[in-house]
Amino acid sequence: MSRVEEVIAARKAAGSGALVGYLPAGFPDLQTSIEAAVALAENGVDVIEFGLPYSDPVMDGVVIQAATQKALSNGFRLKHGIEAVAAITSRVDVPVLVMTYWNPVVQFGVDRFADELLAAGGAGMITPDLVPDEARDWLAASDRTGLDRVFLAAPSSSAPRLHQAVEKSRGFVYAVSTMGITGARADVDTAARSLVGRLRTAGATSTCVGIGISTPEQVREVFEYADGAIVGSLLVKALADGGVDAVAKAAAHLATAK
Amino acid sequence: MPLRDEVGPYFGEYGGRFVPESLIAALDELDAAYQAARVDPVFQAELAQLHATYTGRPSIITEVPRFAEHAGGARIILKREDLNHTGSHKINNVLGQALVAKRLGKTRLIAETGAGQHGVATATAAALFGMECVVYMGEVDTERQALNVARMRLLGATVIPVISGSRTLKDAINEALRDWVANVDTTHYLLGTVAGPAPFPVMVRDFHKIIGDEAREQVLALTGKLPDAVTACVGGGSNAMGIFHAFLDDADVALYGYEAAGEGHLTKRHAATLTRGRPGVLHGTRSYLLQDEDGQTVESHSISAGLDYPGIGPEHAWLHDIGRATYLPITDDEAMQAMRLLSLTEGIIPAIESAHALAGTIKLGKELGPDAVILVNLSGRGDKDMETAGKYFDILDTEALEAEISEPAPDGARGDNA
Ligand SMILES: Cc1ncc(COP(=O)(O)O)c(C=O)c1O
C-alpha cells in the first residue's frame, strides 16, 4: 500500500473518510503557498493536492485560474514547485500529491520530474489532462519510482474506462463529481454517488470525490459513499481573501466533518 | 502506405487525446458518428448538396498574371476559397461538423474563433439548422475583428469575449473546452482547425480535402499538368491541410506552408510555431507549440487574428518532420504588402491570413522562375480586415469618419420641427 492509500484506509477504518485539500504552488507567492499547505496539514487535511500553475488550465474554473495566473506572472517556475514540495514535506507528515497538467512534465522530462518529485518527498501525481491511454512514459516512471498516479474517472466514463482508471491508478481514483470544471457548487451531484458505485463495481478500494465540494455538510455526505473528499476552490478563495489564517480556519471547519 | 491514407489518431508521434477524462466519451461518440457518416452515401449527398447550393462549390480558380509579374514571372493560380459563402474556407468544415452534430442529436454548437471567420461560419450553420450557438473569442480579437462580432450577433449567436490568459485564440479554445466539459450532453464543440484531440485533426482535414481535390482537377484542366508547388498560410493549419492533402503523394509537387512571423520570427512577437517551437502538448494534442522552458505556452503575435495561435495541427508537425512539406515564416509587413499587391494588380482583396500565403508565393516564384506553376490557397477575403488595413496603410479617412459620427446630421436632414 502506498502512503496515500494507507492514510485513506486509516480514515476509513476510523469510520470516516480522508479530507484532501488543494492549493496551488506559488500563490500568492511561493513562501506563502508553503505556509498555507502546512496550515492545511495542521488543521485536519489528510492529503495535500499541490497544484502546479499552468498557462492553459482547461479543467479549472475562475478561482483557480486567477490564482495560478497570478503565480505565473509572479515568475513561478516548475523547480519552485518541487522546492515547495520539499519544504512542505520537511515540516509535516501529510502526503503531498502534485496536481499538474501534462505539458510541463513532458518538457521537464517525465523521468527527471519523477526522480525530483520523489527526492522532494512527494507522494505522486494527479494528472487532469492525461488519461491512462496516453500515459505510457508516466506509467513506467511511476512504476520505477513507486510514486502514486491518480487518474480521473468521470460520470461519462464507460465501464471499461472505469476499469482502466481503477487498474492504472495508485493512491486513489479521482471521481469527478460532475460534468464540469473546478469551482464551488451548491449541490454535489448525485452523479458522484452513482459514479463511486460504478467504480466500486470496477474494483476500486480507494476513491476520492472532487469538483464542487466546499462545505462540511458536503464532505460528510461524500464520506457516506466514498473514501475521501477533495476541496479546492474554497481553500484557494480563503487564501486569496484572508491569507494563511483564513486557510487554516477553512480547513479546520471542513475537518469538523471527519 | 500512401501519405494520403493516414487517418490518425497519431501522425508519427503527433496527435492523440490529451484531455480530461470527462471528454473522452464525447470524443468516442463523435468519432463513431463521424466514421459512420464518412462512408454513408446519404450523409455525403447531403453535404455535397449543401456545398452546391449554399457554400457555392466548386470554388473557382483564378490565374493572376499581373500579380505574378512581381513573383518572378511564375504562373500563379489562386484557389478561390474567399468566394465561399461567409468568405473563407472555414464553411467547408463547419457544414460537415454541423451535420454530424445533428446526427448526434446535439442542439447547441459552440466554437472558438480568432479572426471571427470560423465563428461566423459556425453561427451561419447554427442559423441554417436552427441550433443554439455560442462563440468564444479572445477579448483582444473581438476588438480587432469587431465587424465579425457584429456578423455573428446578427446571425443569432452569443459571442463571449474571453478575458483569461492572453485573451486571444488559445484562451478562446480553453474556454470552449471548459464549456464542452460541462454541457457535453447537448453540445457539440465545433472546433475550427486541424488541431485538438482526435478525431478533430482528421475530421476537419477530411471536410477541407475538397479544396485540394477540386483544385487538382482544375489546375490539370487549365495547364495540363500538376503544379510545381502548392502554398497556403498556416494558423492551426486547416486550409493548408485541405489543399495539401490531394497532393501528398505527388512527389513532384512541393508543399509550402507559411506561418505568421509577426514582427519577425527572431523577435518575441511572432506565431511561427514550426519555425520556432518544439514538440509538446496543447489543447488535447501532441504537436509543435510555442512554449517556454517549463512548457508554459508562450503568447503568439500576428497582425492576422486567424494565424495568432501558438500551436499547429499534428499532421503538419508530422509532414514537417518527415520533410514532405516546408514551413516558412512571413512577417506582418510582408503579408500586408502582399495584400496590397493583390488588391492593386488583380482587384482581389485577400484576408490578411491568406496574404501570408501570397507573400510566401512571391518569394517562391522568384526562386522557381517563370516556368513554375504555383497553386495558392486564397483561404479568405479581406473585408473583415479593412480596419486593420486602413490603419496600416493610413488610407482610412478617420477624421471624416469621426466627424460623421460625432456631429449631428447636416441641416435639414432631420428637421427639428418634425
Ligand atoms: C481566411 C483565413 N485563412 C486562414 C485561417 C487560419 O486557419 P487555418 O490555419 O486553420 O486555415 C483563418 C482563421 O481564422 C482564416 O480566417
CSV table of N, CA and C in Angstrom, one decimal, chain B residues 163-232:
chain,number,residue,atom,x,y,z
B,163,ILE,N,-11.6,36.7,-21.3
B,163,ILE,CA,-10.7,37.6,-20.7
B,163,ILE,C,-9.6,36.9,-19.9
B,164,SER,N,-9.5,35.6,-20.1
B,164,SER,CA,-8.4,34.9,-19.3
B,164,SER,C,-7.2,34.8,-20.2
B,165,GLY,N,-6.0,34.5,-19.6
B,165,GLY,CA,-4.7,34.4,-20.3
B,165,GLY,C,-4.4,35.5,-21.2
B,166,SER,N,-4.0,35.2,-22.4
B,166,SER,CA,-3.6,36.2,-23.4
B,166,SER,C,-4.8,36.9,-24.1
B,167,ARG,N,-6.0,36.4,-23.8
B,167,ARG,CA,-7.2,36.9,-24.4
B,167,ARG,C,-7.3,36.8,-25.9
B,168,THR,N,-6.6,35.8,-26.4
B,168,THR,CA,-6.7,35.5,-27.9
B,168,THR,C,-7.2,34.1,-28.1
B,169,LEU,N,-6.9,33.6,-29.3
B,169,LEU,CA,-7.5,32.4,-29.8
B,169,LEU,C,-7.2,31.2,-28.8
B,170,LYS,N,-6.0,31.1,-28.3
B,170,LYS,CA,-5.7,29.9,-27.4
B,170,LYS,C,-6.6,29.9,-26.2
B,171,ASP,N,-6.9,31.1,-25.7
B,171,ASP,CA,-7.7,31.2,-24.5
B,171,ASP,C,-9.2,30.9,-24.8
B,172,ALA,N,-9.6,31.3,-26.1
B,172,ALA,CA,-10.9,31.0,-26.5
B,172,ALA,C,-11.1,29.5,-26.6
B,173,ILE,N,-10.1,28.8,-27.0
B,173,ILE,CA,-10.2,27.3,-27.1
B,173,ILE,C,-10.3,26.8,-25.7
B,174,ASN,N,-9.5,27.3,-24.7
B,174,ASN,CA,-9.6,26.8,-23.3
B,174,ASN,C,-11.1,27.0,-22.9
B,175,GLU,N,-11.6,28.1,-23.1
B,175,GLU,CA,-13.0,28.4,-22.6
B,175,GLU,C,-14.0,27.5,-23.3
B,176,ALA,N,-13.8,27.3,-24.6
B,176,ALA,CA,-14.7,26.4,-25.3
B,176,ALA,C,-14.6,25.0,-24.7
B,177,LEU,N,-13.4,24.5,-24.4
B,177,LEU,CA,-13.3,23.2,-23.8
B,177,LEU,C,-13.9,23.1,-22.5
B,178,ARG,N,-13.8,24.2,-21.7
B,178,ARG,CA,-14.5,24.2,-20.4
B,178,ARG,C,-16.0,24.1,-20.5
B,179,ASP,N,-16.5,24.9,-21.5
B,179,ASP,CA,-18.0,24.8,-21.8
B,179,ASP,C,-18.4,23.4,-22.2
B,180,TRP,N,-17.6,22.8,-23.0
B,180,TRP,CA,-17.9,21.5,-23.6
B,180,TRP,C,-17.9,20.4,-22.4
B,181,VAL,N,-16.9,20.5,-21.5
B,181,VAL,CA,-16.9,19.5,-20.4
B,181,VAL,C,-18.2,19.6,-19.6
B,182,ALA,N,-18.7,20.8,-19.5
B,182,ALA,CA,-19.9,21.0,-18.6
B,182,ALA,C,-21.2,20.7,-19.4
B,183,ASN,N,-21.2,20.8,-20.7
B,183,ASN,CA,-22.5,20.7,-21.4
B,183,ASN,C,-22.5,19.7,-22.6
B,184,VAL,N,-21.7,18.7,-22.4
B,184,VAL,CA,-21.4,17.8,-23.5
B,184,VAL,C,-22.7,17.0,-23.9
B,185,ASP,N,-23.7,16.9,-23.1
B,185,ASP,CA,-24.9,16.1,-23.4
B,185,ASP,C,-25.6,16.8,-24.6
B,186,THR,N,-25.7,18.1,-24.6
B,186,THR,CA,-26.5,18.8,-25.6
B,186,THR,C,-25.6,19.5,-26.6
B,187,THR,N,-24.3,19.6,-26.4
B,187,THR,CA,-23.5,20.5,-27.1
B,187,THR,C,-22.4,19.8,-28.0
B,188,HIS,N,-22.3,20.3,-29.2
B,188,HIS,CA,-21.1,19.9,-30.0
B,188,HIS,C,-20.1,21.0,-30.0
B,189,TYR,N,-18.8,20.7,-29.7
B,189,TYR,CA,-17.8,21.7,-29.9
B,189,TYR,C,-17.3,21.6,-31.3
B,190,LEU,N,-17.6,22.6,-32.1
B,190,LEU,CA,-17.3,22.7,-33.5
B,190,LEU,C,-15.9,23.4,-33.6
B,191,LEU,N,-14.9,22.6,-33.4
B,191,LEU,CA,-13.5,23.1,-33.5
B,191,LEU,C,-13.2,23.5,-34.9
B,192,GLY,N,-12.5,24.6,-35.0
B,192,GLY,CA,-12.3,25.3,-36.3
B,192,GLY,C,-11.0,25.0,-37.1
B,193,THR,N,-10.2,24.1,-36.6
B,193,THR,CA,-9.0,23.9,-37.3
B,193,THR,C,-8.5,22.4,-37.1
B,194,VAL,N,-7.4,22.0,-37.8
B,194,VAL,CA,-7.0,20.6,-37.7
B,194,VAL,C,-6.1,20.3,-36.5
B,195,ALA,N,-6.5,21.0,-35.4
B,195,ALA,CA,-5.8,20.7,-34.1
B,195,ALA,C,-6.8,20.0,-33.1
B,196,GLY,N,-6.4,20.1,-31.8
B,196,GLY,CA,-7.3,19.5,-30.8
B,196,GLY,C,-7.2,18.0,-30.8
B,197,PRO,N,-7.9,17.3,-29.9
B,197,PRO,CA,-7.8,15.9,-29.7
B,197,PRO,C,-8.4,15.1,-30.9
B,198,ALA,N,-8.0,13.9,-31.1
B,198,ALA,CA,-8.6,13.0,-32.1
B,198,ALA,C,-10.1,12.9,-31.7
B,199,PRO,N,-11.0,12.9,-32.6
B,199,PRO,CA,-10.8,12.8,-34.1
B,199,PRO,C,-10.7,14.2,-34.8
B,200,PHE,N,-10.6,15.3,-34.1
B,200,PHE,CA,-10.7,16.6,-34.8
B,200,PHE,C,-9.7,16.8,-35.9
B,201,PRO,N,-8.4,16.5,-35.7
B,201,PRO,CA,-7.5,16.8,-36.8
B,201,PRO,C,-7.8,16.1,-38.1
B,202,VAL,N,-8.3,14.8,-38.0
B,202,VAL,CA,-8.6,14.1,-39.2
B,202,VAL,C,-9.9,14.5,-39.8
B,203,MET,N,-10.9,14.7,-38.9
B,203,MET,CA,-12.2,15.0,-39.4
B,203,MET,C,-12.2,16.4,-40.1
B,204,VAL,N,-11.6,17.4,-39.4
B,204,VAL,CA,-11.5,18.7,-40.0
B,204,VAL,C,-10.8,18.7,-41.3
B,205,ARG,N,-9.7,17.9,-41.4
B,205,ARG,CA,-9.0,17.8,-42.6
B,205,ARG,C,-9.8,17.2,-43.7
B,206,ASP,N,-10.6,16.1,-43.4
B,206,ASP,CA,-11.4,15.5,-44.4
B,206,ASP,C,-12.5,16.4,-44.9
B,207,PHE,N,-13.0,17.3,-44.1
B,207,PHE,CA,-14.0,18.2,-44.6
B,207,PHE,C,-13.4,19.3,-45.5
B,208,HIS,N,-12.1,19.5,-45.3
B,208,HIS,CA,-11.5,20.5,-46.2
B,208,HIS,C,-10.8,19.9,-47.4
B,209,LYS,N,-10.7,18.6,-47.5
B,209,LYS,CA,-10.0,17.9,-48.6
B,209,LYS,C,-10.5,18.4,-49.9
B,210,ILE,N,-11.8,18.7,-49.9
B,210,ILE,CA,-12.5,19.1,-51.2
B,210,ILE,C,-11.7,20.3,-51.8
B,211,ILE,N,-11.0,21.1,-51.1
B,211,ILE,CA,-10.3,22.2,-51.7
B,211,ILE,C,-9.2,21.7,-52.6
B,212,GLY,N,-8.4,20.8,-52.1
B,212,GLY,CA,-7.3,20.2,-53.0
B,212,GLY,C,-7.9,19.3,-54.1
B,213,ASP,N,-8.9,18.5,-53.7
B,213,ASP,CA,-9.5,17.6,-54.7
B,213,ASP,C,-10.0,18.4,-56.0
B,214,GLU,N,-10.7,19.5,-55.7
B,214,GLU,CA,-11.2,20.4,-56.8
B,214,GLU,C,-10.0,21.0,-57.5
B,215,ALA,N,-9.1,21.6,-56.7
B,215,ALA,CA,-8.0,22.4,-57.3
B,215,ALA,C,-7.1,21.5,-58.2
B,216,ARG,N,-6.9,20.3,-57.8
B,216,ARG,CA,-6.0,19.4,-58.5
B,216,ARG,C,-6.6,19.2,-59.9
B,217,GLU,N,-7.9,18.9,-60.0
B,217,GLU,CA,-8.6,18.7,-61.3
B,217,GLU,C,-8.5,20.0,-62.1
B,218,GLN,N,-8.8,21.1,-61.4
B,218,GLN,CA,-8.9,22.4,-62.1
B,218,GLN,C,-7.6,22.9,-62.7
B,219,VAL,N,-6.5,22.6,-61.9
B,219,VAL,CA,-5.2,23.0,-62.5
B,219,VAL,C,-4.8,22.1,-63.6
B,220,LEU,N,-5.1,20.8,-63.5
B,220,LEU,CA,-4.8,19.9,-64.5
B,220,LEU,C,-5.5,20.3,-65.8
B,221,ALA,N,-6.8,20.7,-65.7
B,221,ALA,CA,-7.6,21.1,-66.8
B,221,ALA,C,-7.0,22.3,-67.5
B,222,LEU,N,-6.5,23.3,-66.6
B,222,LEU,CA,-6.0,24.5,-67.1
B,222,LEU,C,-4.7,24.4,-67.8
B,223,THR,N,-3.8,23.7,-67.1
B,223,THR,CA,-2.4,23.7,-67.5
B,223,THR,C,-1.9,22.4,-68.1
B,224,GLY,N,-2.7,21.3,-68.0
B,224,GLY,CA,-2.3,20.0,-68.5
B,224,GLY,C,-1.4,19.3,-67.6
B,225,LYS,N,-1.0,19.9,-66.5
B,225,LYS,CA,-0.1,19.2,-65.6
B,225,LYS,C,-0.3,19.6,-64.1
B,226,LEU,N,0.3,18.9,-63.2
B,226,LEU,CA,0.2,19.2,-61.8
B,226,LEU,C,1.0,20.5,-61.6
B,227,PRO,N,0.7,21.3,-60.6
B,227,PRO,CA,1.5,22.4,-60.2
B,227,PRO,C,2.9,22.0,-59.7
B,228,ASP,N,3.8,22.9,-59.8
B,228,ASP,CA,5.2,22.6,-59.2
B,228,ASP,C,5.1,22.7,-57.7
B,229,ALA,N,4.3,23.7,-57.2
B,229,ALA,CA,4.2,23.9,-55.8
B,229,ALA,C,2.8,24.3,-55.4
B,230,VAL,N,2.4,23.9,-54.2
B,230,VAL,CA,1.1,24.3,-53.6
B,230,VAL,C,1.4,25.1,-52.3
B,231,THR,N,0.8,26.3,-52.2
B,231,THR,CA,1.1,27.1,-51.0
B,231,THR,C,-0.1,27.5,-50.2
B,232,ALA,N,0.0,27.7,-48.9
B,232,ALA,CA,-1.1,28.1,-48.1
B,232,ALA,C,-0.6,28.7,-46.8
